[in-house]
Amino acid sequence: MRIVLLGPPGVGKGTLADHLKEKYHLAHISTGDMLREETKKDSPLGREIKGLMEKGALVSDELVTRLVVQKIEHGLDLKRGFMFDGFPRTVKQAQDLDAALERVHAPLDCVLTLEADFNVLLDRMTGRRVCRKCGALYHVTYKPTAREGICDVCGGEIYQRADDNEKTIKARMEVYNKSTAPIIDYYAQQNKLKKLNANVEAAEVRLAVAAVLK
Ligand code: ADP
Ligand code: ZN
């Protein structure tokens, strides 16, 4: 199974990805995670990426696509399925992804589009917390850690992403509507699109996804 998880920031792509990883043993390619990894390096490129992410702006298509293509060609077991999360984010990225997957004879099977209301997205993002060590996702209200500030999975430190503040969230939403939403039509034309209501609890989203992937 080769899929793309599409939808606005905060809709629950990462949470769903964690579940699909376990259930279907899919590889998880998150460009957000890959870029955050780059920002840990104290290099000019790392600092540039960090600046863009903190503003809620997109990193250049060229850079992100290069990272992804590298992964497809060298870091991915194509016999196993995979899912992209946070990529593609522009029509150009979608076209370049299709071309790269065609070269390795592994085209996408389907694109899951998660949809939720703005107030739901805002609430999910402002309450989101992440483990610095293992990346586990939490929410102050819906999925708190057992011990405050400490990851249930690995004991690592819990933090709030620098871009999960109200100002940056608004910027990210605008970028989504303008640059990313057009991808929905792109995949609809390929008959690969599956739309899902993500206003509901994670468990309910999972059930709907299982029905679609069957
Ligand atoms: P979310 O889906 O919650 O916005 P991500 O972790 O996917 O979070 O992305 C965080 C930030 O990383 C984005 O706002 C953007 O700056 C950058 N980014 C991630 N993926 C891409 C991409 N495919 N193209 C350009 N920028 C990206
Ligand atoms: Zn952890």
PDB file of C-alpha atoms in Angstrom, residues 110-211:
ATOM      1  CA  CYS A 110      -4.527   6.409  -2.892  1.00  0.00           C
ATOM      2  CA  VAL A 111      -4.567   9.792  -1.206  1.00  0.00           C
ATOM      3  CA  LEU A 112      -6.423  10.152   2.083  1.00  0.00           C
ATOM      4  CA  THR A 113      -7.665  13.696   2.628  1.00  0.00           C
ATOM      5  CA  LEU A 114      -8.588  14.539   6.197  1.00  0.00           C
ATOM      6  CA  GLU A 115     -10.961  17.458   6.740  1.00  0.00           C
ATOM      7  CA  ALA A 116     -11.865  19.337   9.916  1.00  0.00           C
ATOM      8  CA  ASP A 117     -13.261  22.713  10.975  1.00  0.00           C
ATOM      9  CA  PHE A 118     -10.906  25.578  11.757  1.00  0.00           C
ATOM     10  CA  ASN A 119     -11.714  25.694  15.488  1.00  0.00           C
ATOM     11  CA  VAL A 120     -10.973  21.967  15.770  1.00  0.00           C
ATOM     12  CA  LEU A 121      -7.612  22.418  14.036  1.00  0.00           C
ATOM     13  CA  LEU A 122      -6.716  25.366  16.246  1.00  0.00           C
ATOM     14  CA  ASP A 123      -7.579  23.443  19.401  1.00  0.00           C
ATOM     15  CA  ARG A 124      -5.535  20.419  18.297  1.00  0.00           C
ATOM     16  CA  MET A 125      -2.477  22.473  17.409  1.00  0.00           C
ATOM     17  CA  THR A 126      -2.388  24.785  20.421  1.00  0.00           C
ATOM     18  CA  GLY A 127      -2.717  21.739  22.731  1.00  0.00           C
ATOM     19  CA  ARG A 128      -0.266  19.532  20.869  1.00  0.00           C
ATOM     20  CA  ARG A 129       2.886  18.401  22.685  1.00  0.00           C
ATOM     21  CA  VAL A 130       5.696  16.253  21.311  1.00  0.00           C
ATOM     22  CA  CYS A 131       8.435  14.087  22.785  1.00  0.00           C
ATOM     23  CA  ARG A 132      11.833  15.547  21.973  1.00  0.00           C
ATOM     24  CA  LYS A 133      13.433  12.121  21.961  1.00  0.00           C
ATOM     25  CA  CYS A 134      11.040   9.724  20.180  1.00  0.00           C
ATOM     26  CA  GLY A 135       8.530  12.088  18.541  1.00  0.00           C
ATOM     27  CA  ALA A 136       5.482  10.599  20.305  1.00  0.00           C
ATOM     28  CA  LEU A 137       2.451  12.909  20.022  1.00  0.00           C
ATOM     29  CA  TYR A 138       0.349  14.131  22.951  1.00  0.00           C
ATOM     30  CA  HIS A 139      -2.383  16.667  23.604  1.00  0.00           C
ATOM     31  CA  VAL A 140      -2.828  18.543  26.876  1.00  0.00           C
ATOM     32  CA  THR A 141      -6.550  17.679  26.967  1.00  0.00           C
ATOM     33  CA  TYR A 142      -7.160  14.674  24.731  1.00  0.00           C
ATOM     34  CA  LYS A 143      -3.996  12.679  25.294  1.00  0.00           C
ATOM     35  CA  PRO A 144      -1.990  13.936  28.260  1.00  0.00           C
ATOM     36  CA  THR A 145       1.149  12.174  29.439  1.00  0.00           C
ATOM     37  CA  ALA A 146       0.833  10.160  32.667  1.00  0.00           C
ATOM     38  CA  ARG A 147       3.571  12.247  34.315  1.00  0.00           C
ATOM     39  CA  GLU A 148       3.676  15.915  33.422  1.00  0.00           C
ATOM     40  CA  GLY A 149       6.377  16.817  30.928  1.00  0.00           C
ATOM     41  CA  ILE A 150       7.641  13.245  30.544  1.00  0.00           C
ATOM     42  CA  CYS A 151       7.022  10.916  27.608  1.00  0.00           C
ATOM     43  CA  ASP A 152       5.036   7.743  28.449  1.00  0.00           C
ATOM     44  CA  VAL A 153       6.901   5.787  25.789  1.00  0.00           C
ATOM     45  CA  CYS A 154      10.541   6.650  26.381  1.00  0.00           C
ATOM     46  CA  GLY A 155      10.789   9.015  29.369  1.00  0.00           C
ATOM     47  CA  GLY A 156      11.989  11.818  27.094  1.00  0.00           C
ATOM     48  CA  GLU A 157      11.244  15.495  27.577  1.00  0.00           C
ATOM     49  CA  ILE A 158       7.915  16.855  26.275  1.00  0.00           C
ATOM     50  CA  TYR A 159       7.931  20.152  24.408  1.00  0.00           C
ATOM     51  CA  GLN A 160       5.693  22.385  22.341  1.00  0.00           C
ATOM     52  CA  ARG A 161       6.667  22.957  18.720  1.00  0.00           C
ATOM     53  CA  ALA A 162       7.837  26.512  18.011  1.00  0.00           C
ATOM     54  CA  ASP A 163       5.269  26.798  15.191  1.00  0.00           C
ATOM     55  CA  ASP A 164       2.288  25.699  17.316  1.00  0.00           C
ATOM     56  CA  ASN A 165       1.410  29.221  18.460  1.00  0.00           C
ATOM     57  CA  GLU A 166      -1.691  31.071  17.290  1.00  0.00           C
ATOM     58  CA  LYS A 167       0.082  33.525  15.025  1.00  0.00           C
ATOM     59  CA  THR A 168       2.085  30.889  13.143  1.00  0.00           C
ATOM     60  CA  ILE A 169      -0.907  28.555  13.013  1.00  0.00           C
ATOM     61  CA  LYS A 170      -2.903  31.231  11.135  1.00  0.00           C
ATOM     62  CA  ALA A 171      -0.033  31.656   8.674  1.00  0.00           C
ATOM     63  CA  ARG A 172       0.189  27.884   8.150  1.00  0.00           C
ATOM     64  CA  MET A 173      -3.563  27.698   7.493  1.00  0.00           C
ATOM     65  CA  GLU A 174      -3.306  30.429   4.859  1.00  0.00           C
ATOM     66  CA  VAL A 175      -0.415  28.645   3.202  1.00  0.00           C
ATOM     67  CA  TYR A 176      -2.430  25.417   3.240  1.00  0.00           C
ATOM     68  CA  ASN A 177      -5.470  26.991   1.594  1.00  0.00           C
ATOM     69  CA  LYS A 178      -3.440  28.775  -1.036  1.00  0.00           C
ATOM     70  CA  SER A 179      -0.637  26.345  -1.917  1.00  0.00           C
ATOM     71  CA  THR A 180      -1.677  22.896  -0.693  1.00  0.00           C
ATOM     72  CA  ALA A 181      -5.454  22.652  -1.156  1.00  0.00           C
ATOM     73  CA  PRO A 182      -5.110  22.706  -4.997  1.00  0.00           C
ATOM     74  CA  ILE A 183      -3.464  19.275  -4.725  1.00  0.00           C
ATOM     75  CA  ILE A 184      -6.880  17.869  -3.840  1.00  0.00           C
ATOM     76  CA  ASP A 185      -8.072  18.522  -7.407  1.00  0.00           C
ATOM     77  CA  TYR A 186      -4.838  17.160  -8.812  1.00  0.00           C
ATOM     78  CA  TYR A 187      -5.409  13.779  -7.167  1.00  0.00           C
ATOM     79  CA  ALA A 188      -9.179  13.841  -7.757  1.00  0.00           C
ATOM     80  CA  GLN A 189      -8.407  13.951 -11.468  1.00  0.00           C
ATOM     81  CA  GLN A 190      -6.339  10.793 -11.033  1.00  0.00           C
ATOM     82  CA  ASN A 191      -9.270   9.151  -9.200  1.00  0.00           C
ATOM     83  CA  LYS A 192      -7.065   8.520  -6.184  1.00  0.00           C
ATOM     84  CA  LEU A 193      -8.761  10.757  -3.652  1.00  0.00           C
ATOM     85  CA  LYS A 194     -10.577   9.516  -0.538  1.00  0.00           C
ATOM     86  CA  LYS A 195     -12.126  12.213   1.675  1.00  0.00           C
ATOM     87  CA  LEU A 196     -12.596  11.631   5.390  1.00  0.00           C
ATOM     88  CA  ASN A 197     -14.245  13.626   8.141  1.00  0.00           C
ATOM     89  CA  ALA A 198     -11.609  14.260  10.827  1.00  0.00           C
ATOM     90  CA  ASN A 199     -13.746  16.362  13.201  1.00  0.00           C
ATOM     91  CA  VAL A 200     -14.341  13.192  15.199  1.00  0.00           C
ATOM     92  CA  GLU A 201     -12.128  11.304  17.664  1.00  0.00           C
ATOM     93  CA  ALA A 202      -8.980   9.560  16.444  1.00  0.00           C
ATOM     94  CA  ALA A 203     -10.538   6.107  16.991  1.00  0.00           C
ATOM     95  CA  GLU A 204     -13.435   6.987  14.720  1.00  0.00           C
ATOM     96  CA  VAL A 205     -11.108   8.319  12.032  1.00  0.00           C
ATOM     97  CA  ARG A 206      -9.265   4.992  12.177  1.00  0.00           C
ATOM     98  CA  LEU A 207     -12.457   3.045  11.550  1.00  0.00           C
ATOM     99  CA  ALA A 208     -13.310   5.184   8.538  1.00  0.00           C
ATOM    100  CA  VAL A 209      -9.771   4.759   7.189  1.00  0.00           C
ATOM    101  CA  ALA A 210      -9.893   0.981   7.653  1.00  0.00           C
ATOM    102  CA  ALA A 211     -13.123   0.869   5.616  1.00  0.00           C
TER     103      ALA A 211
END
